[in-house]
Coordinates of C-alpha atoms in Angstrom, one line a residue:
M1 CA 86.8 -200.8 76.8
E2 CA 88.3 -203.8 74.9
S3 CA 86.3 -204.3 71.6
H4 CA 86.8 -207.5 69.2
R5 CA 84.9 -207.6 65.7
S6 CA 83.5 -211.0 64.3
Q7 CA 82.3 -211.2 60.8
D8 CA 80.2 -214.4 61.0
G9 CA 80.1 -215.3 64.9
S10 CA 82.8 -218.0 65.0
A11 CA 84.8 -215.4 67.5
T12 CA 83.6 -216.0 71.4
T13 CA 83.7 -214.2 74.1
A14 CA 85.7 -214.8 77.4
P15 CA 83.0 -215.8 80.0
G16 CA 81.9 -212.3 82.0
G17 CA 82.3 -210.7 78.4
V18 CA 79.8 -208.7 76.7
V19 CA 78.7 -209.2 72.6
L20 CA 77.4 -206.3 71.6
A21 CA 74.8 -206.6 68.2
E22 CA 75.1 -204.8 65.3
P23 CA 72.8 -203.5 63.4
R24 CA 71.5 -202.3 66.7
G25 CA 69.6 -198.4 67.7
F26 CA 68.5 -196.3 64.8
C27 CA 66.4 -196.8 62.0
A28 CA 66.2 -194.4 58.3
G29 CA 62.4 -193.7 60.1
V30 CA 63.9 -192.5 63.5
R31 CA 66.7 -190.9 62.3
R32 CA 64.3 -189.2 59.9
A33 CA 61.2 -188.1 62.5
I34 CA 63.7 -186.8 65.3
G35 CA 65.7 -185.0 62.6
I36 CA 62.9 -182.8 61.9
V37 CA 61.8 -181.8 64.8
E38 CA 65.3 -180.1 65.5
R39 CA 65.2 -178.7 62.2
A40 CA 61.9 -177.2 62.8
L41 CA 62.6 -175.8 65.9
E42 CA 66.4 -175.0 64.1
V43 CA 63.9 -172.7 61.3
H44 CA 60.3 -172.0 63.2
G45 CA 61.9 -171.6 66.8
A46 CA 60.5 -172.8 70.3
P47 CA 58.1 -173.8 70.6
V48 CA 57.2 -176.8 67.8
Y49 CA 54.8 -179.0 69.2
V50 CA 54.9 -182.8 68.2
R51 CA 51.3 -185.1 68.1
K52 CA 52.1 -187.7 70.2
E53 CA 55.9 -188.9 71.6
I54 CA 58.0 -188.6 67.9
V55 CA 59.4 -192.1 68.3
H56 CA 58.6 -194.2 71.7
N57 CA 61.7 -193.3 73.6
H58 CA 61.8 -191.7 77.2
Y59 CA 65.3 -190.1 76.7
I60 CA 64.7 -188.9 73.5
V61 CA 61.4 -186.8 74.6
S62 CA 63.2 -185.9 77.4
E63 CA 65.9 -184.5 75.4
L64 CA 63.4 -182.5 72.3
T65 CA 61.4 -181.2 75.3
K66 CA 64.6 -179.2 77.3
R67 CA 64.9 -177.9 73.3
G68 CA 61.5 -176.2 72.9
A69 CA 59.0 -179.1 71.9
R70 CA 55.7 -179.2 73.6
F71 CA 54.4 -183.0 73.5
V72 CA 51.2 -182.7 73.8
D73 CA 48.2 -186.0 73.2
S74 CA 46.0 -184.4 70.7
E75 CA 46.0 -181.8 67.6
E76 CA 43.2 -180.3 69.6
E77 CA 45.6 -178.8 72.1
V78 CA 47.9 -177.1 70.2
P79 CA 47.1 -173.2 69.3
E80 CA 45.5 -172.5 65.8
G81 CA 47.7 -172.1 63.6
A82 CA 51.2 -172.6 65.2
I83 CA 53.4 -175.4 63.9
C84 CA 52.5 -179.4 64.1
V85 CA 54.4 -182.1 63.9
F86 CA 52.9 -185.7 63.5
S87 CA 54.9 -188.6 64.9
A88 CA 56.9 -191.6 63.3
H89 CA 53.5 -193.8 63.7
G90 CA 51.5 -192.1 61.5
V91 CA 48.0 -190.4 61.8
S92 CA 44.5 -191.0 60.6
P93 CA 42.7 -189.1 57.6
A94 CA 40.2 -187.4 60.6
V95 CA 43.7 -186.3 62.6
H96 CA 44.6 -184.4 59.2
D97 CA 41.3 -182.8 59.3
A98 CA 41.2 -181.8 62.1
A99 CA 44.6 -179.9 62.1
R100 CA 43.1 -178.2 58.5
R101 CA 40.1 -177.2 60.8
R102 CA 42.4 -175.6 63.6
E103 CA 44.6 -174.4 60.4
L104 CA 47.6 -176.0 61.9
D105 CA 50.8 -175.6 60.4
V106 CA 51.3 -179.4 60.2
I107 CA 54.5 -180.7 59.0
D108 CA 54.6 -184.8 58.8
A109 CA 57.2 -187.5 60.5
T110 CA 55.7 -190.5 59.5
C111 CA 58.0 -192.9 58.3
P112 CA 57.9 -194.1 54.9
L113 CA 57.2 -197.7 55.5
V114 CA 54.4 -197.1 57.6
A115 CA 53.1 -194.8 55.2
K116 CA 53.0 -197.5 52.4
V117 CA 50.8 -199.3 54.8
H118 CA 48.3 -196.9 55.1
Q119 CA 48.3 -196.6 51.1
E120 CA 47.9 -200.1 51.4
A121 CA 44.8 -199.9 53.2
V122 CA 43.2 -197.9 51.4
R123 CA 43.8 -199.5 47.8
F124 CA 42.6 -202.4 49.6
A125 CA 39.6 -201.1 51.3
R126 CA 38.5 -199.5 47.6
D127 CA 38.5 -203.0 46.0
G128 CA 35.4 -204.0 48.0
R129 CA 38.0 -206.2 50.3
T130 CA 37.6 -206.7 54.5
V131 CA 41.6 -205.3 55.9
L132 CA 42.9 -208.3 58.6
L133 CA 45.5 -205.3 60.6
V134 CA 47.9 -207.9 61.9
G135 CA 48.9 -205.6 65.1
H136 CA 48.4 -204.3 68.7
E137 CA 45.0 -202.7 68.7
D138 CA 46.2 -199.8 71.4
H139 CA 49.6 -198.9 69.1
E140 CA 49.8 -195.9 67.2
E141 CA 50.7 -197.0 64.6
V142 CA 47.4 -199.4 64.3
E143 CA 45.2 -196.7 65.2
G144 CA 46.5 -194.6 62.6
T145 CA 46.0 -196.9 59.7
R146 CA 42.8 -198.3 60.9
G147 CA 41.6 -194.5 60.4
E148 CA 42.3 -194.8 56.9
A149 CA 39.3 -196.9 56.3
P150 CA 37.4 -197.8 59.8
D151 CA 34.9 -199.6 58.7
A152 CA 36.6 -202.1 56.1
I153 CA 39.5 -202.9 59.1
V154 CA 39.5 -205.1 61.7
V155 CA 42.7 -205.8 63.7
V156 CA 43.5 -209.4 64.3
E157 CA 46.0 -210.2 67.4
T158 CA 46.9 -214.0 66.9
E159 CA 46.0 -217.2 65.9
E160 CA 42.6 -217.1 68.1
D161 CA 42.0 -213.9 66.6
V162 CA 41.7 -215.1 63.5
A163 CA 39.2 -218.5 64.1
R164 CA 36.9 -215.6 66.0
L165 CA 36.9 -213.6 62.7
D166 CA 33.2 -213.5 62.0
L167 CA 33.7 -214.1 58.4
A168 CA 32.8 -216.3 55.5
D169 CA 35.9 -218.5 54.6
D170 CA 35.2 -217.0 51.1
A171 CA 34.7 -213.5 52.2
P172 CA 37.3 -210.9 49.8
V173 CA 40.1 -209.7 52.7
A174 CA 43.5 -208.9 52.6
Y175 CA 46.1 -208.8 55.3
L176 CA 48.3 -205.9 56.4
T177 CA 50.6 -206.1 59.6
Q178 CA 51.6 -203.4 61.9
T179 CA 55.4 -202.7 60.6
T180 CA 57.0 -203.5 64.8
L181 CA 55.8 -207.1 65.0
S182 CA 57.8 -209.9 65.8
I183 CA 58.6 -211.8 62.2
D184 CA 58.0 -215.4 63.5
E185 CA 55.1 -214.3 65.5
T186 CA 53.2 -212.5 62.7
A187 CA 54.4 -215.3 60.5
R188 CA 51.9 -218.1 62.1
V189 CA 48.5 -215.4 62.4
V190 CA 49.2 -214.9 58.4
E191 CA 49.6 -218.3 57.7
A192 CA 46.4 -219.3 60.1
L193 CA 44.8 -216.4 57.7
H194 CA 46.0 -218.3 54.5
R195 CA 44.6 -221.6 56.2
R196 CA 41.5 -220.0 56.6
F197 CA 40.6 -218.2 53.6
T198 CA 40.4 -218.8 50.3
N199 CA 40.0 -215.6 48.5
I200 CA 43.1 -213.3 50.4
V201 CA 45.4 -210.8 49.3
G202 CA 48.1 -209.9 50.7
P203 CA 51.0 -206.6 50.6
N204 CA 53.5 -206.1 48.4
G205 CA 56.6 -207.5 50.3
D206 CA 57.1 -207.7 53.6
D207 CA 54.9 -204.7 55.8
I208 CA 57.4 -205.5 58.6
C209 CA 59.5 -202.7 58.3
Y210 CA 63.9 -203.5 57.3
A211 CA 65.1 -202.5 61.4
S212 CA 62.7 -204.8 62.9
Q213 CA 63.7 -207.2 60.5
N214 CA 67.4 -207.3 61.1
R215 CA 67.0 -206.7 64.9
Q216 CA 65.7 -209.9 65.5
N217 CA 67.7 -211.5 62.9
A218 CA 70.8 -210.2 65.5
V219 CA 69.3 -210.9 69.1
K220 CA 68.3 -214.8 67.2
E221 CA 72.4 -215.0 66.9
L222 CA 73.2 -213.3 69.9
A223 CA 70.8 -215.2 71.9
P224 CA 72.9 -218.6 71.8
L225 CA 75.8 -216.9 72.2
S226 CA 74.8 -214.9 75.4
D227 CA 73.6 -215.8 79.0
V228 CA 71.9 -213.1 79.4
V229 CA 70.2 -210.5 76.9
L230 CA 69.8 -206.7 77.5
V231 CA 67.7 -204.6 75.1
V232 CA 68.4 -200.8 75.1
G233 CA 64.8 -199.5 74.8
S234 CA 61.6 -197.9 76.1
A235 CA 58.9 -200.5 77.3
N236 CA 56.2 -198.2 75.1
S237 CA 58.8 -199.1 72.5
S238 CA 56.9 -202.3 70.2
N239 CA 59.8 -203.3 68.2
S240 CA 61.9 -203.0 72.1
V241 CA 59.9 -205.8 73.5
R242 CA 59.7 -207.6 70.5
M243 CA 63.4 -208.2 70.8
V244 CA 63.0 -209.0 74.2
E245 CA 60.6 -212.0 73.4
V246 CA 62.3 -213.5 70.7
A247 CA 65.5 -213.9 72.9
R248 CA 63.5 -215.7 75.6
D249 CA 61.4 -217.3 72.7
L250 CA 65.2 -218.8 72.5
G251 CA 65.7 -219.8 75.6
A252 CA 67.2 -216.8 76.9
E253 CA 67.0 -215.3 79.9
A254 CA 66.1 -211.6 78.4
Y255 CA 65.4 -207.5 79.8
L256 CA 64.1 -204.9 79.0
V257 CA 66.8 -201.8 79.8
P258 CA 65.1 -198.0 79.0
D259 CA 68.7 -196.9 80.7
V260 CA 71.3 -197.6 82.9
D261 CA 69.3 -196.7 86.0
H262 CA 66.7 -199.9 85.1
L263 CA 69.7 -202.4 84.8
D264 CA 69.3 -204.6 87.7
E265 CA 73.0 -206.1 89.1
S266 CA 71.1 -209.4 90.1
W267 CA 71.0 -210.1 86.5
L268 CA 74.4 -210.5 86.5
S269 CA 75.9 -213.2 88.1
P270 CA 80.3 -213.6 87.5
G271 CA 81.3 -215.4 84.9
K272 CA 77.6 -214.3 82.7
T273 CA 77.9 -213.5 78.9
I274 CA 76.0 -210.7 78.7
G275 CA 74.6 -210.2 75.5
I276 CA 73.3 -206.6 74.2
S277 CA 71.0 -205.0 71.7
S278 CA 69.3 -201.9 71.6
G279 CA 65.5 -200.8 69.5
A280 CA 65.1 -198.6 66.4
S281 CA 64.6 -196.1 69.0
A282 CA 67.0 -196.0 70.9
P283 CA 69.6 -193.4 71.0
E284 CA 73.1 -195.0 70.8
I285 CA 73.9 -192.8 73.7
L286 CA 71.9 -195.2 76.2
V287 CA 74.1 -198.0 75.0
R288 CA 77.3 -196.6 75.8
Q289 CA 76.2 -195.6 79.1
L290 CA 75.4 -199.9 79.8
L291 CA 78.2 -200.3 79.2
D292 CA 80.1 -198.2 80.8
R293 CA 78.6 -199.2 84.1
L294 CA 79.0 -203.1 83.2
K295 CA 82.5 -202.5 82.7
E296 CA 82.8 -201.4 86.4
L297 CA 81.2 -203.5 87.5
G298 CA 83.9 -206.4 85.8
H299 CA 82.3 -206.7 82.1
S300 CA 84.8 -205.0 80.3
E301 CA 85.9 -207.8 77.5
V302 CA 83.1 -206.1 74.2
T303 CA 83.3 -208.4 71.0
V304 CA 80.6 -206.9 68.3
R305 CA 78.8 -209.4 66.6
Q306 CA 78.3 -208.2 62.8
G307 CA 75.1 -208.2 61.3
E308 CA 72.6 -207.4 58.0
P309 CA 74.2 -204.0 57.0
E310 CA 71.7 -200.8 56.8
D311 CA 72.5 -197.5 54.3
V312 CA 69.1 -197.0 54.1
V313 CA 67.8 -193.4 54.1
F314 CA 64.6 -191.6 54.1
S315 CA 64.7 -187.7 52.9
M316 CA 64.0 -184.8 55.5
P317 CA 60.9 -182.4 53.6
G318 CA 61.6 -180.1 51.1
R319 CA 60.5 -176.9 53.5
L320 CA 63.7 -178.1 56.1
A321 CA 66.1 -179.2 53.8
D322 CA 69.7 -177.9 54.8
A323 CA 71.0 -176.2 51.7
E324 CA 74.7 -177.0 53.2
Y325 CA 74.2 -180.2 54.3
G326 CA 71.2 -181.5 51.5
R327 CA 68.7 -183.7 52.9
I328 CA 69.9 -185.9 55.5
P329 CA 69.5 -184.4 59.4
R330 CA 72.7 -183.5 60.3
T331 CA 71.6 -182.5 64.3
E332 CA 72.5 -184.0 67.2
L333 CA 70.2 -186.5 68.3
A334 CA 69.1 -187.5 64.6
E335 CA 73.3 -188.2 64.2
E336 CA 74.0 -192.5 64.4
R337 CA 77.3 -194.0 65.5
Q338 CA 79.3 -194.5 63.0
A339 CA 79.5 -198.7 63.5

């Protein structure tokens, strides 16, 4: 497959070619979480129980299941005393308490950036503020964060939600955001909060994670160069869905592609330039399979569109650190491609 690299986007792709976004795929938190499950299986043997999907990707869950991971919806389903990994999305204190009652051997794979939001929620609630959590009500990350101070946290998703809040305009409030949201949409909600409330504070820095920001920015650069944008990611992956929305907001035809079997060839009219990226929980193997299929369909020329470099690494829990390789997971699924 012929591939060209463009540092500034000045290179063009011939009609019918592919523009491949960078960065794409695994973020540091996802890589760490997957590595934790793999390393736990290596150290402790199967089965290792995982509360919820370790990350929102069906391929990763399927592969880990084959290796001996057992995914459950609740810590109550884990046999007493067994090893239980908490997913990258974080859990509430109530879940930690339930795990202690069952004497589970917990390994917490919560993304450090999500853990930061939890800490901020506790701090703002202790300060006597109503915490307005911008996010999706039913997302696991929001459920975990809200559980830190359920009496003080209110979830808002839209500007209309802000208008409907039953709070005085001078009430002491704080805002936090789910880490995987659309940057532009979140900014509009936060602006609405600032317009309404006169006594409002926010987090130290942006809660939306660096990887979500970088991947959305890469899609913004990709969309004008493409006739159709394909984002590899599972339907329950919030950051992947947001990337599709970002492309569509810019006028591009865009689709979520969980795997190559979901590719609809009717999207690929002859001569169309195809943009490709992938969500932060999507493994590179799914991108490669999609590229191989596109090559079979005549889309063989690939131009790589360079974006923001990423070098963030989150360490493994000490109990799982590999003395030979150090604290960075060096396991098959957790390994990221070399860009």
